[in-house]
Amino acid sequence: ARKNVCCTDIIFLILFTAFWAGMVYIAVFTFQRGDAFRLVYGYDSYGNTCNKDNTNNRDIQNLTKYSAMDVTDKKKVFFLDILDPEDSLEICVSKCPDKMLLTPFDVQKFAEDTGSRLCRYDIHPDDYTSLNPITDFGRHGPCPELPVFASISVLSRCVPDPSQLINDNKNITKDEAESIIDLLNADDIFRQVLSDLYT
């Protein structure tokens, strides 16, 4: 004989459905109010998301004269001092330097050859060589700390090419090498997954 069968987990089914509804709400809210491109492409020190037209971004308008800019042609984040990335000025660039740049002339030639400017947005490549290499080339800009290491793009961030660091730069200290490794580790697995999904 058959016994009466009833649903015993109705309360847990309601809780599970409410949980999923909450997760869907959080996901929709995040994509509407947030900016996933900031995770994928990164952003500069002025709040501009790289590879994006930020001119209509009201949150960063009037922050500085370099905020709310159109940087759609600049897909990578470049640190003016990669050996101290936490305290360094960051800008969006179209190409990471693919060779060691030792002098302001090298930085100028790289900008002219590739169209990728490594100095602050308002500095024209013609002016790179007229700047003082001691006071104007450093972590706070307007131009990068010399020498500029040959870099590769990792999650749209310009980081020194490890093979070049080992071969060409035996004068890098252990602390400086650790700061570069910390920068790479700062991009957690979520950013990597998001980048893969976007691609």
mmCIF file of C-alpha atoms in Angstrom:
data_model
loop_
_atom_site.group_PDB
_atom_site.id
_atom_site.type_symbol
_atom_site.label_atom_id
_atom_site.label_comp_id
_atom_site.label_asym_id
_atom_site.label_seq_id
_atom_site.Cartn_x
_atom_site.Cartn_y
_atom_site.Cartn_z
ATOM 1 C CA ALA A 1 0.000 0.000 0.000
ATOM 2 C CA ARG A 2 1.129 3.452 -0.822
ATOM 3 C CA LYS A 3 1.764 5.980 1.926
ATOM 4 C CA ASN A 4 0.847 9.628 1.607
ATOM 5 C CA VAL A 5 3.769 11.534 0.091
ATOM 6 C CA CYS A 6 4.172 15.210 0.858
ATOM 7 C CA CYS A 7 6.776 17.842 0.119
ATOM 8 C CA THR A 8 8.923 18.260 3.194
ATOM 9 C CA ASP A 9 11.451 20.752 1.849
ATOM 10 C CA ILE A 10 9.133 23.606 0.854
ATOM 11 C CA ILE A 11 10.760 26.031 3.325
ATOM 12 C CA PHE A 12 14.237 25.288 1.983
ATOM 13 C CA LEU A 13 12.987 25.601 -1.609
ATOM 14 C CA ILE A 14 11.644 29.080 -0.778
ATOM 15 C CA LEU A 15 14.945 30.051 0.878
ATOM 16 C CA PHE A 16 16.940 28.714 -2.091
ATOM 17 C CA THR A 17 14.750 30.635 -4.567
ATOM 18 C CA ALA A 18 15.098 33.827 -2.506
ATOM 19 C CA PHE A 19 18.873 33.355 -2.440
ATOM 20 C CA TRP A 20 19.018 33.043 -6.240
ATOM 21 C CA ALA A 21 16.741 36.063 -6.684
ATOM 22 C CA GLY A 22 19.112 38.045 -4.446
ATOM 23 C CA MET A 23 22.136 36.897 -6.448
ATOM 24 C CA VAL A 24 20.479 37.919 -9.728
ATOM 25 C CA TYR A 25 19.615 41.328 -8.233
ATOM 26 C CA ILE A 26 23.213 41.861 -7.070
ATOM 27 C CA ALA A 27 24.582 40.870 -10.509
ATOM 28 C CA VAL A 28 22.213 43.205 -12.378
ATOM 29 C CA PHE A 29 22.889 46.063 -9.951
ATOM 30 C CA THR A 30 26.655 45.569 -10.304
ATOM 31 C CA PHE A 31 26.627 45.600 -14.095
ATOM 32 C CA GLN A 32 24.325 48.628 -14.241
ATOM 33 C CA ARG A 33 26.132 50.747 -11.651
ATOM 34 C CA GLY A 34 29.659 49.378 -11.858
ATOM 35 C CA ASP A 35 32.283 49.369 -14.584
ATOM 36 C CA ALA A 36 33.582 45.902 -15.445
ATOM 37 C CA PHE A 37 35.999 47.491 -17.918
ATOM 38 C CA ARG A 38 37.974 48.843 -14.933
ATOM 39 C CA LEU A 39 38.807 45.258 -13.993
ATOM 40 C CA VAL A 40 39.590 44.141 -17.530
ATOM 41 C CA TYR A 41 41.520 47.163 -18.847
ATOM 42 C CA GLY A 42 42.513 48.969 -15.670
ATOM 43 C CA TYR A 43 42.439 52.698 -15.019
ATOM 44 C CA ASP A 44 44.852 55.569 -14.692
ATOM 45 C CA SER A 45 45.617 57.816 -11.709
ATOM 46 C CA TYR A 46 42.993 60.311 -12.897
ATOM 47 C CA GLY A 47 40.068 57.862 -12.852
ATOM 48 C CA ASN A 48 39.931 57.224 -16.604
ATOM 49 C CA THR A 49 39.150 53.632 -17.553
ATOM 50 C CA CYS A 50 41.571 52.588 -20.287
ATOM 51 C CA ASN A 51 40.151 51.646 -23.708
ATOM 52 C CA LYS A 52 37.010 53.683 -23.017
ATOM 53 C CA ASP A 53 35.539 57.108 -23.739
ATOM 54 C CA ASN A 54 35.251 58.601 -20.242
ATOM 55 C CA THR A 55 34.079 62.074 -21.339
ATOM 56 C CA ASN A 56 30.535 61.469 -20.068
ATOM 57 C CA ASN A 57 31.651 60.035 -16.734
ATOM 58 C CA ARG A 58 30.169 62.482 -14.238
ATOM 59 C CA ASP A 59 31.901 60.793 -11.313
ATOM 60 C CA ILE A 60 35.335 61.962 -12.472
ATOM 61 C CA GLN A 61 34.522 65.200 -14.283
ATOM 62 C CA ASN A 62 36.233 68.208 -12.694
ATOM 63 C CA LEU A 63 38.580 65.938 -10.697
ATOM 64 C CA THR A 64 41.629 67.144 -12.646
ATOM 65 C CA LYS A 65 42.168 68.409 -16.165
ATOM 66 C CA TYR A 66 43.271 64.872 -17.096
ATOM 67 C CA SER A 67 40.024 63.248 -15.906
ATOM 68 C CA ALA A 68 37.008 62.370 -18.063
ATOM 69 C CA MET A 69 39.164 61.807 -21.159
ATOM 70 C CA ASP A 70 38.611 59.697 -24.260
ATOM 71 C CA VAL A 71 41.292 56.994 -24.075
ATOM 72 C CA THR A 72 39.687 54.433 -26.393
ATOM 73 C CA ASP A 73 42.944 54.025 -28.304
ATOM 74 C CA LYS A 74 44.914 53.393 -25.101
ATOM 75 C CA LYS A 75 44.277 49.848 -23.849
ATOM 76 C CA LYS A 76 47.081 49.314 -21.341
ATOM 77 C CA VAL A 77 48.000 50.736 -17.930
ATOM 78 C CA PHE A 78 51.578 52.012 -17.707
ATOM 79 C CA PHE A 79 53.243 52.714 -14.343
ATOM 80 C CA LEU A 80 55.703 55.597 -14.442
ATOM 81 C CA ASP A 81 57.789 53.723 -11.866
ATOM 82 C CA ILE A 82 57.218 49.989 -12.101
ATOM 83 C CA LEU A 83 59.626 49.373 -9.224
ATOM 84 C CA ASP A 84 57.241 51.223 -6.888
ATOM 85 C CA PRO A 85 53.816 50.675 -8.495
ATOM 86 C CA GLU A 86 51.745 51.539 -5.414
ATOM 87 C CA ASP A 87 53.162 55.066 -5.252
ATOM 88 C CA SER A 88 53.544 55.563 -8.998
ATOM 89 C CA LEU A 89 51.508 57.692 -11.365
ATOM 90 C CA GLU A 90 49.593 55.492 -13.821
ATOM 91 C CA ILE A 91 48.541 56.442 -17.345
ATOM 92 C CA CYS A 92 46.818 54.647 -20.202
ATOM 93 C CA VAL A 93 49.030 53.878 -23.206
ATOM 94 C CA SER A 94 48.422 52.216 -26.557
ATOM 95 C CA LYS A 95 51.542 50.023 -26.434
ATOM 96 C CA CYS A 96 53.892 48.829 -23.734
ATOM 97 C CA PRO A 97 57.569 49.599 -24.353
ATOM 98 C CA ASP A 98 59.067 46.573 -26.092
ATOM 99 C CA LYS A 99 62.698 47.495 -25.417
ATOM 100 C CA MET A 100 64.762 49.152 -22.723
ATOM 101 C CA LEU A 101 64.563 52.960 -22.871
ATOM 102 C CA LEU A 102 67.545 54.581 -21.179
ATOM 103 C CA THR A 103 67.263 58.294 -22.031
ATOM 104 C CA PRO A 104 64.595 60.914 -22.782
ATOM 105 C CA PHE A 105 65.643 60.580 -26.441
ATOM 106 C CA ASP A 106 64.776 56.864 -26.338
ATOM 107 C CA VAL A 107 61.365 57.645 -24.801
ATOM 108 C CA GLN A 108 60.758 60.283 -27.488
ATOM 109 C CA LYS A 109 61.786 57.913 -30.309
ATOM 110 C CA PHE A 110 59.513 55.177 -28.921
ATOM 111 C CA ALA A 111 56.581 57.627 -28.890
ATOM 112 C CA GLU A 112 57.308 58.778 -32.439
ATOM 113 C CA ASP A 113 57.766 55.231 -33.797
ATOM 114 C CA THR A 114 54.765 53.610 -32.088
ATOM 115 C CA GLY A 115 52.412 56.501 -31.288
ATOM 116 C CA SER A 116 52.390 55.368 -27.655
ATOM 117 C CA ARG A 117 53.219 58.270 -25.355
ATOM 118 C CA LEU A 118 54.790 57.280 -22.053
ATOM 119 C CA CYS A 119 54.613 60.732 -20.459
ATOM 120 C CA ARG A 120 51.567 62.438 -18.933
ATOM 121 C CA TYR A 121 48.794 63.180 -21.444
ATOM 122 C CA ASP A 122 49.569 66.895 -21.807
ATOM 123 C CA ILE A 123 53.263 66.425 -22.659
ATOM 124 C CA HIS A 124 53.936 66.223 -26.408
ATOM 125 C CA PRO A 125 56.735 63.863 -27.558
ATOM 126 C CA ASP A 126 58.579 66.830 -29.087
ATOM 127 C CA ASP A 127 59.003 68.173 -25.549
ATOM 128 C CA TYR A 128 60.381 64.967 -23.985
ATOM 129 C CA THR A 129 63.999 65.863 -24.650
ATOM 130 C CA SER A 130 63.650 69.402 -23.289
ATOM 131 C CA LEU A 131 62.528 68.094 -19.881
ATOM 132 C CA ASN A 132 64.980 67.668 -17.039
ATOM 133 C CA PRO A 133 65.860 63.939 -16.765
ATOM 134 C CA ILE A 134 66.387 64.287 -13.000
ATOM 135 C CA THR A 135 63.277 66.228 -11.931
ATOM 136 C CA ASP A 136 60.753 65.451 -14.704
ATOM 137 C CA PHE A 137 61.390 61.722 -15.138
ATOM 138 C CA GLY A 138 60.165 59.870 -12.059
ATOM 139 C CA ARG A 139 57.296 58.097 -10.347
ATOM 140 C CA HIS A 140 55.106 61.216 -10.125
ATOM 141 C CA GLY A 141 55.836 62.339 -13.667
ATOM 142 C CA PRO A 142 55.276 63.888 -15.932
ATOM 143 C CA CYS A 143 57.511 61.227 -17.545
ATOM 144 C CA PRO A 144 58.536 57.714 -16.433
ATOM 145 C CA GLU A 145 61.431 56.798 -14.188
ATOM 146 C CA LEU A 146 64.510 56.015 -16.267
ATOM 147 C CA PRO A 147 65.419 53.443 -17.353
ATOM 148 C CA VAL A 148 62.062 52.233 -18.702
ATOM 149 C CA PHE A 149 62.152 48.437 -18.807
ATOM 150 C CA ALA A 150 61.061 46.363 -21.779
ATOM 151 C CA SER A 151 57.541 45.280 -20.869
ATOM 152 C CA ILE A 152 54.850 42.797 -21.697
ATOM 153 C CA SER A 153 51.116 43.185 -21.204
ATOM 154 C CA VAL A 154 49.684 41.139 -18.332
ATOM 155 C CA LEU A 155 45.942 41.660 -17.871
ATOM 156 C CA SER A 156 46.298 44.967 -19.766
ATOM 157 C CA ARG A 157 49.019 46.203 -17.401
ATOM 158 C CA CYS A 158 52.562 46.903 -18.627
ATOM 159 C CA VAL A 159 54.937 44.875 -16.465
ATOM 160 C CA PRO A 160 58.649 44.257 -17.058
ATOM 161 C CA ASP A 161 59.464 41.321 -19.274
ATOM 162 C CA PRO A 162 60.990 38.778 -16.845
ATOM 163 C CA SER A 163 63.535 37.550 -19.389
ATOM 164 C CA GLN A 164 64.762 41.120 -19.939
ATOM 165 C CA LEU A 165 64.952 41.800 -16.209
ATOM 166 C CA ILE A 166 67.157 38.779 -15.665
ATOM 167 C CA ASN A 167 69.388 39.411 -18.681
ATOM 168 C CA ASP A 168 69.771 43.190 -18.699
ATOM 169 C CA ASN A 169 69.148 44.501 -15.207
ATOM 170 C CA LYS A 170 71.329 42.813 -12.653
ATOM 171 C CA ASN A 171 71.161 45.952 -10.511
ATOM 172 C CA ILE A 172 67.534 45.428 -9.418
ATOM 173 C CA THR A 173 67.316 44.846 -5.690
ATOM 174 C CA LYS A 174 65.373 42.039 -4.049
ATOM 175 C CA ASP A 175 62.814 44.542 -2.675
ATOM 176 C CA GLU A 176 62.227 45.988 -6.145
ATOM 177 C CA ALA A 177 61.752 42.525 -7.629
ATOM 178 C CA GLU A 178 59.302 41.675 -4.831
ATOM 179 C CA SER A 179 57.272 44.841 -5.521
ATOM 180 C CA ILE A 180 56.906 43.774 -9.167
ATOM 181 C CA ILE A 181 55.812 40.287 -8.080
ATOM 182 C CA ASP A 182 53.316 41.835 -5.629
ATOM 183 C CA LEU A 183 51.885 43.897 -8.497
ATOM 184 C CA LEU A 184 51.365 40.752 -10.555
ATOM 185 C CA ASN A 185 49.797 38.943 -7.598
ATOM 186 C CA ALA A 186 47.428 41.860 -6.946
ATOM 187 C CA ASP A 187 45.448 40.870 -10.045
ATOM 188 C CA ASP A 188 43.453 38.112 -8.444
ATOM 189 C CA ILE A 189 41.779 35.157 -10.097
ATOM 190 C CA PHE A 190 38.495 37.070 -10.470
ATOM 191 C CA ARG A 191 40.153 39.575 -12.810
ATOM 192 C CA GLN A 192 41.665 36.762 -14.845
ATOM 193 C CA VAL A 193 38.317 34.975 -15.147
ATOM 194 C CA LEU A 194 36.558 38.228 -16.046
ATOM 195 C CA SER A 195 39.199 38.952 -18.681
ATOM 196 C CA ASP A 196 38.743 35.467 -20.159
ATOM 197 C CA LEU A 197 34.961 35.883 -20.218
ATOM 198 C CA TYR A 198 35.221 39.279 -21.882
ATOM 199 C CA THR A 199 37.673 37.968 -24.510
#
